[in-house]
Short mmCIF file of C-alpha atoms and ligand atoms in Angstrom, two decimals:
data_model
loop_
_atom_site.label_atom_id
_atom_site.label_comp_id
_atom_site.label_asym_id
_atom_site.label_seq_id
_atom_site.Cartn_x
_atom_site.Cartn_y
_atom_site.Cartn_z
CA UNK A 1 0.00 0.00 0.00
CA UNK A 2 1.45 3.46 -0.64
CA UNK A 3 2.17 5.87 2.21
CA UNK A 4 -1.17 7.92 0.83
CA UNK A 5 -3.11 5.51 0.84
CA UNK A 6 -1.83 3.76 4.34
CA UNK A 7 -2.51 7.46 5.84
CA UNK A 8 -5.75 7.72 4.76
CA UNK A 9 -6.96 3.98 5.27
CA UNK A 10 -5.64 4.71 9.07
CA UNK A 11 -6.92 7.88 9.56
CA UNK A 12 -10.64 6.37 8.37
CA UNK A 13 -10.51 3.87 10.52
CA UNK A 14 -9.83 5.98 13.32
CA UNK A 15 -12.16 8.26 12.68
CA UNK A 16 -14.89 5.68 12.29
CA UNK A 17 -13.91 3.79 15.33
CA UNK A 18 -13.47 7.01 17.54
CA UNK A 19 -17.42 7.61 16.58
CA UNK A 20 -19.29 4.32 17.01
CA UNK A 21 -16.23 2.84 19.96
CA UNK A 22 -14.96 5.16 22.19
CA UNK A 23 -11.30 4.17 22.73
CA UNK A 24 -9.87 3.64 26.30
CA UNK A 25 -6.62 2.34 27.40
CA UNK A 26 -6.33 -1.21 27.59
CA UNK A 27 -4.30 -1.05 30.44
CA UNK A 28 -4.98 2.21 32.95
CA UNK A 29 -8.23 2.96 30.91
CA UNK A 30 -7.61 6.74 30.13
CA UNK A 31 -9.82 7.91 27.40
CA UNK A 32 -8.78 8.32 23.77
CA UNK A 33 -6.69 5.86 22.37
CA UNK A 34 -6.49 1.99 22.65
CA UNK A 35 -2.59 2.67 24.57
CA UNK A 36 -2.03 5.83 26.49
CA UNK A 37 1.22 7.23 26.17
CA UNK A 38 1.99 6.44 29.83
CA UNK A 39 1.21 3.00 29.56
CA UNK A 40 2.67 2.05 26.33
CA UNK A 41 6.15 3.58 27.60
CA UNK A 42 6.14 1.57 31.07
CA UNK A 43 6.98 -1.48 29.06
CA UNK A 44 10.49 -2.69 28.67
CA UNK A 45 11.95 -3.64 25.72
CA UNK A 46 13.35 -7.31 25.45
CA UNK A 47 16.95 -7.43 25.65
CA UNK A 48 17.17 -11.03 24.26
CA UNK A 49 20.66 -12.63 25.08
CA UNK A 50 19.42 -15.97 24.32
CA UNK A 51 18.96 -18.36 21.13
CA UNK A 52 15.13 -18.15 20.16
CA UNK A 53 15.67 -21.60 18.58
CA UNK A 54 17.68 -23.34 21.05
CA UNK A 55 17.91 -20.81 24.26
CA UNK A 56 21.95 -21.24 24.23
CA UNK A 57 23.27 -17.81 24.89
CA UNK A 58 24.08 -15.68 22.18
CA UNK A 59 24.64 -11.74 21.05
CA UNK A 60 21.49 -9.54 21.27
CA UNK A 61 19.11 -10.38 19.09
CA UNK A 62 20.52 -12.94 17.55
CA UNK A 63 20.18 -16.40 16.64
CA UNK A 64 23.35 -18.71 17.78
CA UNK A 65 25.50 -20.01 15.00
CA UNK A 66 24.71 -23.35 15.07
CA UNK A 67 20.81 -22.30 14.79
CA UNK A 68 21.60 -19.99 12.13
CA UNK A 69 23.63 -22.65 10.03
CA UNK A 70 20.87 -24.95 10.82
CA UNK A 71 17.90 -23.08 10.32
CA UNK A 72 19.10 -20.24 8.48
CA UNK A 73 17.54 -17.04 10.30
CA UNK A 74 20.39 -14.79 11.63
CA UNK A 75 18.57 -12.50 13.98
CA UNK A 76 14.92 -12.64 15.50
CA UNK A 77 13.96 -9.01 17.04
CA UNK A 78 11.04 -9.47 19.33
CA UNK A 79 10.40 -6.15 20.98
CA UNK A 80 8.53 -7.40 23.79
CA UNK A 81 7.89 -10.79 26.20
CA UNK A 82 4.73 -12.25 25.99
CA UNK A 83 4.24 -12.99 29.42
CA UNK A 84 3.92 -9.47 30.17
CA UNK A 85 0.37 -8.82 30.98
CA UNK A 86 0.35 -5.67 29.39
CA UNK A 87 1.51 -7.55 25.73
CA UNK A 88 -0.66 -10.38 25.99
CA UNK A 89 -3.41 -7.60 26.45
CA UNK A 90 -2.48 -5.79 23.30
CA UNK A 91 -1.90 -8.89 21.23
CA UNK A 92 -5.36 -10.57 22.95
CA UNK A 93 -7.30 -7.41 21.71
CA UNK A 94 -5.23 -6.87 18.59
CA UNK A 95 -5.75 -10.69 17.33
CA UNK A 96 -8.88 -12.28 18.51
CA UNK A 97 -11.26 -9.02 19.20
CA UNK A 98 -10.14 -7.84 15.73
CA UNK A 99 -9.36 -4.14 16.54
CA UNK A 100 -7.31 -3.35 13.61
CA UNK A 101 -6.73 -0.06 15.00
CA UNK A 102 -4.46 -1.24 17.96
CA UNK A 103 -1.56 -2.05 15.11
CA UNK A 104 -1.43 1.59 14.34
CA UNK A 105 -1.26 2.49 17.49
CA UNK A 106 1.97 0.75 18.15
CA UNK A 107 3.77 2.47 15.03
CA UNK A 108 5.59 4.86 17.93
CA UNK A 109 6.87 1.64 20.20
CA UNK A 110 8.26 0.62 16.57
CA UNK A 111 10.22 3.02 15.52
CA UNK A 112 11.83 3.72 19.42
CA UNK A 113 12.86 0.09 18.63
CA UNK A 114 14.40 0.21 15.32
CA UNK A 115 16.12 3.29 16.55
CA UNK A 116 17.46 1.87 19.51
CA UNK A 117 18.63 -1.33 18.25
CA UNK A 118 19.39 0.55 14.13
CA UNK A 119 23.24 -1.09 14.92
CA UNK A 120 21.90 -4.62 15.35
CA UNK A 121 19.19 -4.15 12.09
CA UNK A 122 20.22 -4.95 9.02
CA UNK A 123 16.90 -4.68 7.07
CA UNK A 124 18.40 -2.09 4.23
CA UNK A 125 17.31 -3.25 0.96
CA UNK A 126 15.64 -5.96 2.40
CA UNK A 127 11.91 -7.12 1.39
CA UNK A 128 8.94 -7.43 4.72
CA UNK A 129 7.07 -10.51 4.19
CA UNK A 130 4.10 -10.93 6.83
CA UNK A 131 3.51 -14.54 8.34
CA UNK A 132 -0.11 -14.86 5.71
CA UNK A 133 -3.17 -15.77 7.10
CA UNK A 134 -5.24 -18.88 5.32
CA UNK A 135 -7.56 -16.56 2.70
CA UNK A 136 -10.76 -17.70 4.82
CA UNK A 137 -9.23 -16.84 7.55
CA UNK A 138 -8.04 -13.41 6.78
CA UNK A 139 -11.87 -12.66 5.95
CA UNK A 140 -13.31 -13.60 9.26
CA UNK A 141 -10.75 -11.20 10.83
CA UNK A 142 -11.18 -8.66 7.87
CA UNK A 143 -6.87 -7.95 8.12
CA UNK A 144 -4.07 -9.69 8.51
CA UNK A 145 -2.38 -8.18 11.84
CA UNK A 146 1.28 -9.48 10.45
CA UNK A 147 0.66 -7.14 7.27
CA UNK A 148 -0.47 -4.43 9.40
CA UNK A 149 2.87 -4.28 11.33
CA UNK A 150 4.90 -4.84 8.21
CA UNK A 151 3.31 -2.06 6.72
CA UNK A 152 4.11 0.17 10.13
CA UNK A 153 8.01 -0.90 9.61
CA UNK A 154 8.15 -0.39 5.85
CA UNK A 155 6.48 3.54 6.86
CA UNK A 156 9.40 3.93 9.34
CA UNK A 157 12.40 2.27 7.18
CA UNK A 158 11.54 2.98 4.11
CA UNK A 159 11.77 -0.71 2.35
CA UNK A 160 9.07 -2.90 0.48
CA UNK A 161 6.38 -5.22 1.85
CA UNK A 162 5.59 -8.06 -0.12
CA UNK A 163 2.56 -9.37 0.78
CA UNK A 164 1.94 -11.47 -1.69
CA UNK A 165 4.87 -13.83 -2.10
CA UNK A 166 4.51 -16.51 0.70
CA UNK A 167 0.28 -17.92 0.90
CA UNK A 168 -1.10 -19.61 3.28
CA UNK A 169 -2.41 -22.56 0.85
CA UNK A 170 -3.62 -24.93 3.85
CA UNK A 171 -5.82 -24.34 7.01
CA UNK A 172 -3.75 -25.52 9.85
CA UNK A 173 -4.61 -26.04 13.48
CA UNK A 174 -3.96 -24.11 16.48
CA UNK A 175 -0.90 -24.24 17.03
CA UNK A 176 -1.24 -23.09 20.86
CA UNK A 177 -1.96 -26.83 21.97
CA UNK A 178 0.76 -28.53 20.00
CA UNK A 179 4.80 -29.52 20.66
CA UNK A 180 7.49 -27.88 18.63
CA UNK A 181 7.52 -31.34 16.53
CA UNK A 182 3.86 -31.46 16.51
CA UNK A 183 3.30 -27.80 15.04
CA UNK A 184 6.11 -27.99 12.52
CA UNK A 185 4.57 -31.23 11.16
CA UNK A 186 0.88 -28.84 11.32
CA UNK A 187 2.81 -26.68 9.12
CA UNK A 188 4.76 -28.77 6.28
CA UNK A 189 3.09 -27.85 3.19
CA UNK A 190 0.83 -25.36 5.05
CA UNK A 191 2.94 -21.79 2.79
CA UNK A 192 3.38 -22.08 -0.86
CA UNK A 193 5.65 -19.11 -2.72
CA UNK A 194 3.79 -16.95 -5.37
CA UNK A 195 6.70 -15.34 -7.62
CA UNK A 196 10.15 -14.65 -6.90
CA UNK A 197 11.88 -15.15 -3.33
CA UNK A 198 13.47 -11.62 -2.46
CA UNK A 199 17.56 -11.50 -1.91
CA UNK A 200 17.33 -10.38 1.35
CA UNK A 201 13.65 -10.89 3.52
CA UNK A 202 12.41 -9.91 6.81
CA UNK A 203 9.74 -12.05 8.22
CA UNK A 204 7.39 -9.94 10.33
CA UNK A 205 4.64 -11.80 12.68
CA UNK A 206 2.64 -10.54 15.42
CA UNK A 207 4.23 -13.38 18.51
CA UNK A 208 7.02 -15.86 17.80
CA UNK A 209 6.75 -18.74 19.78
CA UNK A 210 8.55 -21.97 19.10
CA UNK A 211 9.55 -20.31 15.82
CA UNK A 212 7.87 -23.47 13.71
CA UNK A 213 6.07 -20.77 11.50
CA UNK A 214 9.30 -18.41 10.43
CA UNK A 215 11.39 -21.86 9.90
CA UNK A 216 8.01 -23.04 7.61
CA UNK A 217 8.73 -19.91 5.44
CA UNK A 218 12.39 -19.67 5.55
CA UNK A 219 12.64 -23.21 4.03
CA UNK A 220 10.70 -22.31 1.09
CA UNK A 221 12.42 -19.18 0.45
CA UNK A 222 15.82 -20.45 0.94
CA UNK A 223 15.38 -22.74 -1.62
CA UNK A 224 13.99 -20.24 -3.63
CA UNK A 225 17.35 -18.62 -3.41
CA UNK A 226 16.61 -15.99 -0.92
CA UNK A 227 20.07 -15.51 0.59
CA UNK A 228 19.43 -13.42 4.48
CA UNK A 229 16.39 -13.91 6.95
CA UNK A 230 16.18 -12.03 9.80
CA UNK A 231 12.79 -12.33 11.70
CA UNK A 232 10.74 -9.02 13.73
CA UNK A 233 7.70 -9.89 16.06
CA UNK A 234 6.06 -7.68 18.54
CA UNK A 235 5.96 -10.47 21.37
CA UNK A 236 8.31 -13.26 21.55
CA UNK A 237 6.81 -16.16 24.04
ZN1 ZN E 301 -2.86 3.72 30.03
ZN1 ZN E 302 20.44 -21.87 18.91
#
């Protein structure tokens, strides 16, 4: 979507939901927007020092060597634990009550990220590809949250989104009651690429949990020659 058109589909929505759905903090409940300043900055951003793959320790960020030779991701920036109450609020509400607006709200917490950690980011030149929802699926919720927050980064860096390139080609189940082994199984065959695999891709998602999802997609574009994957999720479990 172009930066026009992003504006404008944003400031719509806001309008509209401002009218009909008065907005209150999810958190302290001050009037006005979804995350009040206050709250939003009380949260700490995740200083991960640990393998998100294995949990062997490792530089900031990133993903130990063995994982990355194994796996192929180099860095996973989650900006936030899930267990905080305040996250699993934001994600709860963002996700499963459908209030597409919440995304834009967290454009701010974004870019204080990318700024802080702009050393430790290599996304220059690199193409966002959101974790795709199954077609039906994305209906039901009427977005994709994962293309929302791609959409926020591309704003702030300045690179492409493709949306388009990985689908979601089978409807898998929920992957909250399964094992690591039981939910990449859930997911082989689950993506299918559409066009050309970008040289360099950021995977964007909402949480990253086990990680069964990124290493689903990072397969296929690997071996559709895509040469660096580095992963960015709001929440990492
Ligand atoms: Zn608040
Ligand atoms: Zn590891």
């Amino acid at each position: 979507m172009s930066k026009k058109n992003f504006d404008y589909a944003r400031r719509l929505t806001s309008n509209f939901q401002d009218y009909f759905f008065p907005k209150n903090c999810l958190n302290c409940g001050k009037e006005g927007s979804w995350l009040c300043e206050s709250c939003i900055n009380s949260l700490f951003f995740m200083d991960a020092r640990f393998c998100p793959f294995c949990g062997a320790l490792s530089d900031i960020h990133a993903v130990c060597k063995k994982c990355e030779k194994e796996i192929g991701i180099s860095a996973v920036f989650s900006l936030f634990k899930y267990n905080d109450s305040l996250v699993r609020k934001i994600i709860k509400n963002f996700k499963y009550r459908y209030i597409k607006d919440i995304g834009y709200e967290l454009e701010p917490i974004f870019r204080k990220f990318i700024f802080k950690y702009k050393n430790l980011i290599d996304f220059e030149d690199a193409v966002l590809i959101p974790v795709p929802l199954h077609p039906r699926k994305e209906k039901e919720r009427g977005f994709n949250q994962a293309e929302l927050l791609a959409n926020i980064i591309s704003e702030i860096l300045n690179i492409s989104v493709n949306a388009k390139c990985v689908k979601k080609c089978k409807k898998t189940k929920n992957q909250a009651k399964l094992d690591t082994d039981e939910r990449l199984k859930n997911l082989t065959g689950a993506f299918r690429l559409i066009g050309d695999a970008p040289k360099k891709a950021v995977i964007v998602d909402d949480v990253f949990t086990t990680g069964a999802t990124v290493r689903e997609i990072t397969n296929i574009l690997r071996s559709a020659g895509t040469e660096k994957i580095q992963i960015i999720t709001f929440a990492r479990g």
